[in-house]
PDB file of C-alpha atoms in Angstrom:
ATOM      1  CA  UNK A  19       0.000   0.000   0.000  1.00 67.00           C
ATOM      2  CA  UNK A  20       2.788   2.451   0.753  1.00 70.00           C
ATOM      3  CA  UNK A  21       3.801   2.281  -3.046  1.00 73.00           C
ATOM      4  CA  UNK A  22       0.804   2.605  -4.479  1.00 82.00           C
ATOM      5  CA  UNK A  23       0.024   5.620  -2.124  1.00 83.00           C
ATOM      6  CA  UNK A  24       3.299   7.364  -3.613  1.00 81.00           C
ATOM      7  CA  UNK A  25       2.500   6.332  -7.059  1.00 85.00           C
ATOM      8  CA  UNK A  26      -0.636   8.152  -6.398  1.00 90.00           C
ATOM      9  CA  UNK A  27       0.939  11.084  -5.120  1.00 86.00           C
ATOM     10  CA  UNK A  28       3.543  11.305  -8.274  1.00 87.00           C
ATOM     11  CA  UNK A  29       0.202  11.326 -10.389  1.00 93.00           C
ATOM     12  CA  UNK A  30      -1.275  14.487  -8.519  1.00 93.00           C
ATOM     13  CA  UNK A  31       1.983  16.794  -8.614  1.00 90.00           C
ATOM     14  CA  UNK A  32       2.090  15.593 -12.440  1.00 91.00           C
ATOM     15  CA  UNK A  33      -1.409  16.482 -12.937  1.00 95.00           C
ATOM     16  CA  UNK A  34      -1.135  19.410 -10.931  1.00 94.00           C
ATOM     17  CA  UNK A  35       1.842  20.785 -13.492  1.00 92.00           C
ATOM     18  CA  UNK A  36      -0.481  19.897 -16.305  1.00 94.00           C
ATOM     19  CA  UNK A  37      -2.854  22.262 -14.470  1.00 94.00           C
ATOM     20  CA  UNK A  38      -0.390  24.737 -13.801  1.00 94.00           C
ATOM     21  CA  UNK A  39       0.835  24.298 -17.652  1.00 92.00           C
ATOM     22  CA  UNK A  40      -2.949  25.652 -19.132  1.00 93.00           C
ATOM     23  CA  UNK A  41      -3.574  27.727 -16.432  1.00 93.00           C
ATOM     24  CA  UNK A  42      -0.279  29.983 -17.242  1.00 91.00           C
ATOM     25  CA  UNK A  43      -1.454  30.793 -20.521  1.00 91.00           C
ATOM     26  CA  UNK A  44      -3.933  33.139 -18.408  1.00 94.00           C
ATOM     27  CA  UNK A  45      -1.939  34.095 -15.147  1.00 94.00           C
ATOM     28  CA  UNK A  46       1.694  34.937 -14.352  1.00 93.00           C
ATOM     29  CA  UNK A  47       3.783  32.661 -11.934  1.00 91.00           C
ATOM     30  CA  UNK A  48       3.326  34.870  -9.106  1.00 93.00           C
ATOM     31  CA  UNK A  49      -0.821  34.625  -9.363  1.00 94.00           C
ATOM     32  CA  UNK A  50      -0.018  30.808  -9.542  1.00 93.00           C
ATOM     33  CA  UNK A  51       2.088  30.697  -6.705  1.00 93.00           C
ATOM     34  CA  UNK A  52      -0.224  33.219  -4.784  1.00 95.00           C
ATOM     35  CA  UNK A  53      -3.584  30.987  -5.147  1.00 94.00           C
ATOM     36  CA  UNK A  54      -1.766  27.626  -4.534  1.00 92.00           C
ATOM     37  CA  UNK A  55      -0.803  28.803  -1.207  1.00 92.00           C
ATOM     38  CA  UNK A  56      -4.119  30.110  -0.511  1.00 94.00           C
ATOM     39  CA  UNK A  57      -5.887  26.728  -1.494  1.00 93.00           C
ATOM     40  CA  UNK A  58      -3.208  24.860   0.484  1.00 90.00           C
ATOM     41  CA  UNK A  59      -3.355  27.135   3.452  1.00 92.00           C
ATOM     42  CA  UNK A  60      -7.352  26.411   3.918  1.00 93.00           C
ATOM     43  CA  UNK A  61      -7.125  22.439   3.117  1.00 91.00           C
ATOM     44  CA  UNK A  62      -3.694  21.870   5.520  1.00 89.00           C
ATOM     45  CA  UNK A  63      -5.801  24.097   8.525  1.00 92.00           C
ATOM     46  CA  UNK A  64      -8.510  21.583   7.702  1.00 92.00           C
ATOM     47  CA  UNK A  65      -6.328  18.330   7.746  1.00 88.00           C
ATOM     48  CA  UNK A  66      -4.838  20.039  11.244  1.00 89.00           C
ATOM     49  CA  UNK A  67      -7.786  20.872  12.602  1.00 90.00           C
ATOM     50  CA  UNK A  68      -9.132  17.205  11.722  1.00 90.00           C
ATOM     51  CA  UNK A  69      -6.249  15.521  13.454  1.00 87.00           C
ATOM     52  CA  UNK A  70      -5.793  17.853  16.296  1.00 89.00           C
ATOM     53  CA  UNK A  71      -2.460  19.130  15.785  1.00 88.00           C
ATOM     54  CA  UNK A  72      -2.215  22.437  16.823  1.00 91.00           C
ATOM     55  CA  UNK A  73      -0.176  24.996  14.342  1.00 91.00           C
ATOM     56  CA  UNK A  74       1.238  27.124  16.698  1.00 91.00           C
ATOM     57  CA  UNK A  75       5.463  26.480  16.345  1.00 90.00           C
ATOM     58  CA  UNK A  76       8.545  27.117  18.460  1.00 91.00           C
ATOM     59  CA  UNK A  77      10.690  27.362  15.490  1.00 92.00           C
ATOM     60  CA  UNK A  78       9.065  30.435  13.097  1.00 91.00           C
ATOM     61  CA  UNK A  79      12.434  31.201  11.965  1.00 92.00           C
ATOM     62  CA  UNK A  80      13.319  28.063  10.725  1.00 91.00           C
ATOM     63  CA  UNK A  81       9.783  27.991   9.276  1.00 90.00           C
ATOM     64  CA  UNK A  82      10.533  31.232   7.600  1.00 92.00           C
ATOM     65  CA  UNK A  83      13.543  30.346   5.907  1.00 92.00           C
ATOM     66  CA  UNK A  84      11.802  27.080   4.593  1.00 88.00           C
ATOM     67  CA  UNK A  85       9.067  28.975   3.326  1.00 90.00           C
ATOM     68  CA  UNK A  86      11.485  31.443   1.275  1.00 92.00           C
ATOM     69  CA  UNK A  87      13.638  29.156  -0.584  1.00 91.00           C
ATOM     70  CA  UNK A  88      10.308  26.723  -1.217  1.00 88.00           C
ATOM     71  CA  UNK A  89       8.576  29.759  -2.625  1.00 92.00           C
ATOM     72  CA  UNK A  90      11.420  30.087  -4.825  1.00 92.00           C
ATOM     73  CA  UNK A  91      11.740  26.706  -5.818  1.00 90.00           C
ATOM     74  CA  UNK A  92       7.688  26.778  -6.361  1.00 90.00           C
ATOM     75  CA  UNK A  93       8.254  29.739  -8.697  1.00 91.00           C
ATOM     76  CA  UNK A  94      10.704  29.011 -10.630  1.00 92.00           C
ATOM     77  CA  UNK A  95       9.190  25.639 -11.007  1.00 91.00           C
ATOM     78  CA  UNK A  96       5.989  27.298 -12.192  1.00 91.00           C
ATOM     79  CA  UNK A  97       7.872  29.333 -14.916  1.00 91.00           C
ATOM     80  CA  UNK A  98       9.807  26.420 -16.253  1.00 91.00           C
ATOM     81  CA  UNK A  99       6.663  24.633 -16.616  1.00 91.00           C
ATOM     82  CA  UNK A 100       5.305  27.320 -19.077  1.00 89.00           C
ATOM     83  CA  UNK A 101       7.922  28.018 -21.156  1.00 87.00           C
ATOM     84  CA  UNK A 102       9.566  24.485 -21.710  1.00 86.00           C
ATOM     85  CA  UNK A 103       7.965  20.628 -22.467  1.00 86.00           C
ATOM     86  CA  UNK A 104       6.148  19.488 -19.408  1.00 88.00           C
ATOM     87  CA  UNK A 105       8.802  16.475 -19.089  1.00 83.00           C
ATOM     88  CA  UNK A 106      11.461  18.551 -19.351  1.00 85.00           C
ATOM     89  CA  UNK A 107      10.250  20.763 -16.713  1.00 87.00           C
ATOM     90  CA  UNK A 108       9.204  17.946 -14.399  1.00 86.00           C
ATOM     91  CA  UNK A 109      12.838  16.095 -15.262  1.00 83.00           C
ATOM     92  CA  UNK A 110      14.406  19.690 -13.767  1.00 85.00           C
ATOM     93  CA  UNK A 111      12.285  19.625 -10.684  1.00 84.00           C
ATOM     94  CA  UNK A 112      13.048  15.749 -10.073  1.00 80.00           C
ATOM     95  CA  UNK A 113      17.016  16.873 -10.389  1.00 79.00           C
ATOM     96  CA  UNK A 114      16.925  18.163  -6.210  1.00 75.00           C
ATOM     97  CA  UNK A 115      17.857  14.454  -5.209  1.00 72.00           C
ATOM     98  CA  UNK A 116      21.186  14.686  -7.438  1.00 76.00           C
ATOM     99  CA  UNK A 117      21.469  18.380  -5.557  1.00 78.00           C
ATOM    100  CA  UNK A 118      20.880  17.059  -2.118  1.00 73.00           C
ATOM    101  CA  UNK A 119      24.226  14.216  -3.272  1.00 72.00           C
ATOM    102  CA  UNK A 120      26.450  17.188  -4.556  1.00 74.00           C
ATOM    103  CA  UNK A 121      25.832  19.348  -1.093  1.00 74.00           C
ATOM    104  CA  UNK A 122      26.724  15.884   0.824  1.00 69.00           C
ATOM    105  CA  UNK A 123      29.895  15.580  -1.536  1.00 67.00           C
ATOM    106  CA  UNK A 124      30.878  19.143  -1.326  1.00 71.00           C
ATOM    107  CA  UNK A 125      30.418  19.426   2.490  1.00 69.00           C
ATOM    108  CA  UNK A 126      32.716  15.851   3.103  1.00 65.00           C
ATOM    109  CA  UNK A 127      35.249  17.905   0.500  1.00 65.00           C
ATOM    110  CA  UNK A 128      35.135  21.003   2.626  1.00 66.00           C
ATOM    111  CA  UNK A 129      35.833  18.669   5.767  1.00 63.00           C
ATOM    112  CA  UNK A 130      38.332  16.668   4.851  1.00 60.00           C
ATOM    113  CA  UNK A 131      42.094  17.427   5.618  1.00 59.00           C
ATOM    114  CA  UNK A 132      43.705  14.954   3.908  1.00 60.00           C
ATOM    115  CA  UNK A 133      46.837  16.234   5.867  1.00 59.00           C
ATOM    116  CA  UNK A 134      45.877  14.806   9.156  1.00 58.00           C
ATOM    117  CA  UNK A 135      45.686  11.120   7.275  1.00 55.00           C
ATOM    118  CA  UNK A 136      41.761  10.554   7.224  1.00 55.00           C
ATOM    119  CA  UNK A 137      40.648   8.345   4.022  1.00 54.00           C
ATOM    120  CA  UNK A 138      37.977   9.999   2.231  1.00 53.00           C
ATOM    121  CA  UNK A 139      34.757   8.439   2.823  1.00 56.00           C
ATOM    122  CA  UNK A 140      34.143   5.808  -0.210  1.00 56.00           C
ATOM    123  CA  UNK A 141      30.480   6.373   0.433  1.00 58.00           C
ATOM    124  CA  UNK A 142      31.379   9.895  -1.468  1.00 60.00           C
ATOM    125  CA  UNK A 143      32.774   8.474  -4.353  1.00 66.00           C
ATOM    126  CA  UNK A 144      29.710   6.252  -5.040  1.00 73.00           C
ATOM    127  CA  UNK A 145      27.557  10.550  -4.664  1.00 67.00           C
ATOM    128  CA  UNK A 146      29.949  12.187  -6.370  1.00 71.00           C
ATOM    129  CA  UNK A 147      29.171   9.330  -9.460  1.00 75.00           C
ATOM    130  CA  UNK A 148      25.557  10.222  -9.266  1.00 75.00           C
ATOM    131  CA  UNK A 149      25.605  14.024  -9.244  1.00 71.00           C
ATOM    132  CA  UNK A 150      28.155  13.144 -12.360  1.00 76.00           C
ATOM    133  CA  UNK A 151      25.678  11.168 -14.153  1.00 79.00           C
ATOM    134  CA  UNK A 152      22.750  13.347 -13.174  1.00 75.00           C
ATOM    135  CA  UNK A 153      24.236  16.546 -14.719  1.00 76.00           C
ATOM    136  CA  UNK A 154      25.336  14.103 -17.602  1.00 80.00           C
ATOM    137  CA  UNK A 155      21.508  13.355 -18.075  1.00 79.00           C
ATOM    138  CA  UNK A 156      20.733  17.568 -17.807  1.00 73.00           C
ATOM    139  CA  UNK A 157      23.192  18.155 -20.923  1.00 73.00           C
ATOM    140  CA  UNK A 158      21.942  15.368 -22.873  1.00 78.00           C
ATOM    141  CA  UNK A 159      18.442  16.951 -22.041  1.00 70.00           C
ATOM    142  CA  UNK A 160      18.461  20.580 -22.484  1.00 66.00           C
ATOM    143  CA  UNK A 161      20.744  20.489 -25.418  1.00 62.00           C
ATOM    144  CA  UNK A 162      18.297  19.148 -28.500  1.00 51.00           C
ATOM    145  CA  UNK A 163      15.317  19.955 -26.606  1.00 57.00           C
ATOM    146  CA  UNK A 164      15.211  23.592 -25.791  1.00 58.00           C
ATOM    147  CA  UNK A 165      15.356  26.404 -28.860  1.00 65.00           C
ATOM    148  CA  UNK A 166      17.414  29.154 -27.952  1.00 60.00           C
ATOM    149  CA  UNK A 167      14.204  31.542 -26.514  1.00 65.00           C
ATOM    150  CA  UNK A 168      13.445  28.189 -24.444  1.00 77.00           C
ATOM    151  CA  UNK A 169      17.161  28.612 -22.342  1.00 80.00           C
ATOM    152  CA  UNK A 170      16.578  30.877 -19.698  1.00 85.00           C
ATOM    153  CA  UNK A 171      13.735  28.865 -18.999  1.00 86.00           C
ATOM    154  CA  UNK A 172      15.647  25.752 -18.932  1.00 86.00           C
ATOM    155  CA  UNK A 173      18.821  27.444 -16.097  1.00 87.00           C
ATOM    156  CA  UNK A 174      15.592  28.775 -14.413  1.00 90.00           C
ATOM    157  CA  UNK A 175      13.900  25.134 -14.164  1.00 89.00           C
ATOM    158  CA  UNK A 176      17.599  24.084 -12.921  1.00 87.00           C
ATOM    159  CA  UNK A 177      17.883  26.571 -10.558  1.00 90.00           C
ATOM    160  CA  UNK A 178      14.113  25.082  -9.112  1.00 90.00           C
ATOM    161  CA  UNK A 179      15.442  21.588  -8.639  1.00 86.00           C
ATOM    162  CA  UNK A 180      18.425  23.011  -6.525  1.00 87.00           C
ATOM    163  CA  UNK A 181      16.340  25.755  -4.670  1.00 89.00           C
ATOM    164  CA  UNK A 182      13.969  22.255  -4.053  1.00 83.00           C
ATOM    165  CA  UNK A 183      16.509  20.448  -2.648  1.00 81.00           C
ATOM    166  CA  UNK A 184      17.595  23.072   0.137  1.00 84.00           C
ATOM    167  CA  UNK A 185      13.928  23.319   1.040  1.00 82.00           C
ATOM    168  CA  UNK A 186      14.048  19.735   1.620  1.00 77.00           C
ATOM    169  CA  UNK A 187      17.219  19.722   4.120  1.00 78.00           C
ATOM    170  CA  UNK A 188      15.307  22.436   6.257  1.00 82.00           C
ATOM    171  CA  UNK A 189      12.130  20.127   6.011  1.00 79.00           C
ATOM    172  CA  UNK A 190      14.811  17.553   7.164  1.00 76.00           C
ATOM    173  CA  UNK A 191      15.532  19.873  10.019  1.00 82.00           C
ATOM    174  CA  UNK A 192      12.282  20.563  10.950  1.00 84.00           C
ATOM    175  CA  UNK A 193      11.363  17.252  10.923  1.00 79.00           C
ATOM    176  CA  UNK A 194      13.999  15.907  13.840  1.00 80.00           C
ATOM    177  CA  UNK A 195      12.632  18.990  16.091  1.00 85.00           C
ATOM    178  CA  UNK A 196       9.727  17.342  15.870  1.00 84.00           C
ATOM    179  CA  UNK A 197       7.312  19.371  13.873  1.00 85.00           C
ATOM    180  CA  UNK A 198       4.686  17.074  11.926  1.00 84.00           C
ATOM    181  CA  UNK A 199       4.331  17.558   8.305  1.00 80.00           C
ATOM    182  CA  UNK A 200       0.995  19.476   8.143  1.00 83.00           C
ATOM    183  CA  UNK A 201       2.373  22.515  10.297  1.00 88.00           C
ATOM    184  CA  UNK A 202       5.327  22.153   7.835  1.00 86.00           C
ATOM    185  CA  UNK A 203       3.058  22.336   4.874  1.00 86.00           C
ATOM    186  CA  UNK A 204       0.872  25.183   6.503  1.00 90.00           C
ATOM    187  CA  UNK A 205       3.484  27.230   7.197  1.00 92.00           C
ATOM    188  CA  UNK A 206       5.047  26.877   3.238  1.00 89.00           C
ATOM    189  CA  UNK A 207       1.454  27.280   2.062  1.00 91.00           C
ATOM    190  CA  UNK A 208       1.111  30.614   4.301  1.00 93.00           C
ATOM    191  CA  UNK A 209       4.360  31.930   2.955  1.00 93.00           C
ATOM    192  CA  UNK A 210       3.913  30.997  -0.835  1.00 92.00           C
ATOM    193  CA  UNK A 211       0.164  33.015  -0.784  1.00 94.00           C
ATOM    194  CA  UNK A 212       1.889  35.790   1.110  1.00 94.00           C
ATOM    195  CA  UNK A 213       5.082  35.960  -1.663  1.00 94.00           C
ATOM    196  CA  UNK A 214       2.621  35.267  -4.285  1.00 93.00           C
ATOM    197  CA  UNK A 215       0.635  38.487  -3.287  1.00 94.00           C
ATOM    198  CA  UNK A 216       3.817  40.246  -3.542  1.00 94.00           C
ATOM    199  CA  UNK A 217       4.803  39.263  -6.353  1.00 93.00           C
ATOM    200  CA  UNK A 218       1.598  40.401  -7.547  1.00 94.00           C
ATOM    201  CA  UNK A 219       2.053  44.051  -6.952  1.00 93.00           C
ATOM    202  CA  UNK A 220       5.374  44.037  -9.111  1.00 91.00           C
ATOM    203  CA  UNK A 221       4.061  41.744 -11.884  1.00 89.00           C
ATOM    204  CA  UNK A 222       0.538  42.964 -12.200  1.00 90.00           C
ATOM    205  CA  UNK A 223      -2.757  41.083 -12.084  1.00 92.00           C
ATOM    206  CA  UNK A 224      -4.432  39.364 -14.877  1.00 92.00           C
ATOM    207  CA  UNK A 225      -7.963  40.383 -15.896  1.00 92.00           C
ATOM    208  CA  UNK A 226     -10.139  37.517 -14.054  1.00 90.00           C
ATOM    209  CA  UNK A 227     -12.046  35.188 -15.876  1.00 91.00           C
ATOM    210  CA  UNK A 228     -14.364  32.514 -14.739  1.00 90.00           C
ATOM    211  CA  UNK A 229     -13.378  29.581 -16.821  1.00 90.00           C
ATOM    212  CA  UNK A 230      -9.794  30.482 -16.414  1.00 91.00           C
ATOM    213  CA  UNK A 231      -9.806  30.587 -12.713  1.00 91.00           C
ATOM    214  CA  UNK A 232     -11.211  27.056 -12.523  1.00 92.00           C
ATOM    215  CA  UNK A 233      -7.852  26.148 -13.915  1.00 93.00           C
ATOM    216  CA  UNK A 234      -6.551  27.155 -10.218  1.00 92.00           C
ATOM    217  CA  UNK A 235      -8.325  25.148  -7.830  1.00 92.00           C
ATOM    218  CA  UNK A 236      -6.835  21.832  -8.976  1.00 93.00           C
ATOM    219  CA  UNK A 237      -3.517  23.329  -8.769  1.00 92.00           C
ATOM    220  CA  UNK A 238      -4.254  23.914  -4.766  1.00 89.00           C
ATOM    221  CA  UNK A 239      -6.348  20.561  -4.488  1.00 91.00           C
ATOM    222  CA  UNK A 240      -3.831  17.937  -6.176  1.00 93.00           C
ATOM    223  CA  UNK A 241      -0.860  19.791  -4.339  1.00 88.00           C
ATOM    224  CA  UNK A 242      -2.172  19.482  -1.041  1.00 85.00           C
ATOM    225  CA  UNK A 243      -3.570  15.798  -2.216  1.00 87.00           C
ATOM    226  CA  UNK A 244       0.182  14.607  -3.474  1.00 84.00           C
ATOM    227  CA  UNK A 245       1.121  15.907   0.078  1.00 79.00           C
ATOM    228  CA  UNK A 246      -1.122  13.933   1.886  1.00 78.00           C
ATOM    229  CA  UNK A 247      -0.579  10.567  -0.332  1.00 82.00           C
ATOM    230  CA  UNK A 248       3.405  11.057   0.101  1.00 76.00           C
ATOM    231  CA  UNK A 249       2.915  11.396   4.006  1.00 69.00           C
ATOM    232  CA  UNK A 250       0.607   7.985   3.994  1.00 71.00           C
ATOM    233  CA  UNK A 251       3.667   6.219   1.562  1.00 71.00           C
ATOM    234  CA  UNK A 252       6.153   7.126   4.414  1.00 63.00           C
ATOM    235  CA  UNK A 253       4.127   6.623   7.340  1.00 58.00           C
ATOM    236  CA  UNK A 254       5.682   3.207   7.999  1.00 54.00           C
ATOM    237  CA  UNK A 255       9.324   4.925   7.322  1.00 51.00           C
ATOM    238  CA  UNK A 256      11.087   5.965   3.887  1.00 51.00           C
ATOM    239  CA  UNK A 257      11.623   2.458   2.368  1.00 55.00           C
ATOM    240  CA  UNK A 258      14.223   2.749  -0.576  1.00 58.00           C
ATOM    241  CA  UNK A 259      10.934   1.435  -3.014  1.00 64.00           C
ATOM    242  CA  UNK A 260       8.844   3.762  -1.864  1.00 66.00           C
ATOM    243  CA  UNK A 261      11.604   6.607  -2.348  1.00 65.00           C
ATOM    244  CA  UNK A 262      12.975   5.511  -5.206  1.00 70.00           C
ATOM    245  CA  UNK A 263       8.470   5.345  -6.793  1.00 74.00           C
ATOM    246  CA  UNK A 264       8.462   9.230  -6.463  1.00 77.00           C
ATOM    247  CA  UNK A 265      10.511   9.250  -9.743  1.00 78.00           C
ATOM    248  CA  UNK A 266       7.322   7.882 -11.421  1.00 82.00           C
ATOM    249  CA  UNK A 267       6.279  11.536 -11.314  1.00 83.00           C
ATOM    250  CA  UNK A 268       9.006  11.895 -14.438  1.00 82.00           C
ATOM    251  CA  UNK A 269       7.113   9.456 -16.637  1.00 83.00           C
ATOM    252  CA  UNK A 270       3.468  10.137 -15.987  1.00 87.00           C
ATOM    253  CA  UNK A 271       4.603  14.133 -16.944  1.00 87.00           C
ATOM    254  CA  UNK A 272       6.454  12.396 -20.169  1.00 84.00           C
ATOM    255  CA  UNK A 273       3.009  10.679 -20.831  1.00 86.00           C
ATOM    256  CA  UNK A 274       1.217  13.927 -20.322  1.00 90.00           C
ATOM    257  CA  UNK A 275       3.885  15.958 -22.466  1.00 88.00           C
ATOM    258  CA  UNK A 276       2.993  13.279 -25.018  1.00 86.00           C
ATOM    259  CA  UNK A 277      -0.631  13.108 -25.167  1.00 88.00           C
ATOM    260  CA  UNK A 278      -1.731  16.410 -24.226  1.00 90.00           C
ATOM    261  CA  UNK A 279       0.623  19.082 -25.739  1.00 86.00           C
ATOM    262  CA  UNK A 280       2.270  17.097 -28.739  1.00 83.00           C
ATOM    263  CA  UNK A 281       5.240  17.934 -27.443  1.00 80.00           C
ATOM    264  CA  UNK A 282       8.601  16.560 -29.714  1.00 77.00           C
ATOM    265  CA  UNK A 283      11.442  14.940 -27.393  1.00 75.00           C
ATOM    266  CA  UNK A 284      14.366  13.592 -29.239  1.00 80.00           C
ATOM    267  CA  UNK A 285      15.568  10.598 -28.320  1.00 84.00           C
ATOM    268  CA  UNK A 286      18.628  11.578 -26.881  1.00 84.00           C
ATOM    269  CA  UNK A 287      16.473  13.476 -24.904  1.00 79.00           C
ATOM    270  CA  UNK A 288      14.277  10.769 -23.312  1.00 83.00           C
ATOM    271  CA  UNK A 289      17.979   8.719 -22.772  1.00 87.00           C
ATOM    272  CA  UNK A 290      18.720  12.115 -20.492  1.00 82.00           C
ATOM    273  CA  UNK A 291      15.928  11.545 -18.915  1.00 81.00           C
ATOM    274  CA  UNK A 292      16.376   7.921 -18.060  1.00 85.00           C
ATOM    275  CA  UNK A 293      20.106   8.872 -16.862  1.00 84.00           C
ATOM    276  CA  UNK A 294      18.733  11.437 -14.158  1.00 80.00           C
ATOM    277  CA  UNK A 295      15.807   9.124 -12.966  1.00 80.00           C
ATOM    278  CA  UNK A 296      18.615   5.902 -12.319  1.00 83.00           C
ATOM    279  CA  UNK A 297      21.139   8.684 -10.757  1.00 80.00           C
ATOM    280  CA  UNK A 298      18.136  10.323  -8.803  1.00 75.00           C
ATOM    281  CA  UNK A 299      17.288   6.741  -7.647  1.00 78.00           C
ATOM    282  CA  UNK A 300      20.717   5.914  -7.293  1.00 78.00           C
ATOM    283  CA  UNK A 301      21.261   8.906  -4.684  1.00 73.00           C
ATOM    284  CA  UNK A 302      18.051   8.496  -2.804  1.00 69.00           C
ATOM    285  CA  UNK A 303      19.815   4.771  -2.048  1.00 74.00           C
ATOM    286  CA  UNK A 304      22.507   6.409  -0.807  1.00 72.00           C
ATOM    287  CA  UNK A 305      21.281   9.058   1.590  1.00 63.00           C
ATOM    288  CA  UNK A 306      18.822   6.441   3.250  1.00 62.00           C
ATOM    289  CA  UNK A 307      21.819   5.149   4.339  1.00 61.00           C
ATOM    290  CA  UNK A 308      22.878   7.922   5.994  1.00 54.00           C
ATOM    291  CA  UNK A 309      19.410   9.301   7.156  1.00 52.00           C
ATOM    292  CA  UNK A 310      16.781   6.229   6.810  1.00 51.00           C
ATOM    293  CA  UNK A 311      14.439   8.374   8.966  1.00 51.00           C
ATOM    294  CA  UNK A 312      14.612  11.646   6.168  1.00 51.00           C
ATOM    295  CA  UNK A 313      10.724  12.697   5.287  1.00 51.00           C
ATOM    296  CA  UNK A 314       9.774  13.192   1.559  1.00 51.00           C
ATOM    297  CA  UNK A 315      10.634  15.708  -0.868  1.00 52.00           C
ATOM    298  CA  UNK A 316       7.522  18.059  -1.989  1.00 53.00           C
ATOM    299  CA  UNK A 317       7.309  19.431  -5.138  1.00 56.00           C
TER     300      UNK A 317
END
């Protein structure tokens, strides 16, 4: 059951992007941003409320910073979704595990004083491979997929998988103090409706339309459903299957891309795909080695 509740959740967050795909053809990233935090503010008080957690925290600082670099990731996400394939900009977002093993490597690098004798950690060789091969897959990718107008989209929908992945250490963080995952969620939702708004003053807002604006409340509903699915898959801890099935998020947006937008991937570009699923797999088996307890990423 655990697998087929993360299964489930990969299909929300892909049909969310699908969502957020036609519904940015009428609103800018910061409007999407804005009412995705609003939705997902109301259903995660809700889901509190209905399990008795109180949302009051001890930590708002650390729920602050979270809430910053996850609004970032959310927007940037959001932005690469309109202006590239949705596969590509789902492969992107899916690129924070390969992140998460390059700030592991880097951090054992910055450590180690090879003067005083210590061996460096084989453990970081095996990381350093899949943040190799991972980056591999990103060239192999970007490079017959994207025209040249499609580029800044494509360093903007890497930046979101890296922005993604230092959200997910402080959700890391948050998580050993303690704090359950709908505060967590609450807290990201309040601050992605309150940088959404802001965004909103500098970007404008778009002239409101009915049919549009139905476009939006799927966004909020699947989000806050992947959540919820993700938390069931890891309520009996973060098996490596179950870790390694978020990754099915990747194919079910390649099947959208596909069937819904017509969109032409080369087949290089589907093998540079398949490279940074394996070395996002590949990583997530390594760092539930060294944290089998870690929650799930969100996207």
């Amino acid at each position: 059951m655990q697998a087929l509740w993360m299964l489930v959740a990969s299909l929300a967050f892909a049909t969310m992007a699908v969502c957020i795909k036609y519904a940015s053809a009428w609103f800018n990233s910061a409007e999407l941003v804005f009412y995705r935090g609003l939705i997902g503010m109301l259903l995660m008080w809700l889901w509190a409320r209905s399990r008795r957690e109180p949302l009051a925290t001890r930590y708002p600082g650390m729920h602050a910073w979270r809430s910053v670099v996850g609004v970032i990731a959310l927007g940037a996400w959001f932005y690469a979704i309109a202006g590239l394939p949705l596969a590509t900009a789902m492969t992107l977002n899916y690129m924070s595990s390969v992140w998460i093993a390059a700030f592991l490597v880097g951090g054992t690098l910055i450590a180690w004083n090879p003067r005083a004798g210590a061996p460096l950690p084989a453990r970081q060789g095996a990381l350093a491979l899949t943040v190799l091969a991972g980056f591999a897959g990103v060239v192999m990718m970007l490079r017959p997929t994207l025209d040249q107008n499609q580029m800044f989209a494509g360093v903007v929908g890497l930046m979101s998988g890296m922005m993604a992945a230092f959200a997910y250490l402080q959700v890391m963080a948050l998580g050993k103090l303690g704090e359950p995952e709908s505060r967590t969620v609450f807290y990201f939702a309040v601050g992605s409706a309150v940088a959404g708004g802001l965004g909103m003053l500098v970007a404008g807002v778009s002239p409101w339309d009915w049919g549009h604006a139905l476009w939006l409340l799927p966004v909020g509903l699947l989000a806050s459903l992947g959540q919820l699915c993700m938390t069931r898959a890891y309520s009996h801890g973060a098996t490596l299957v179950v870790a390694s099935l978020q990754y099915s998020g990747i194919v079910f947006g390649a099947l959208y891309s596909l069937l819904l937008f017509g969109d032409d991937i080369p087949l290089i570009g589907w093998i540079g795909m398949a490279v940074i699923v394996v070395s996002g797999i590949a990583a997530t088996v390594l760092r539930a080695r060294a944290a089998p307890d870690a929650p799930g990423e969100e996207h």
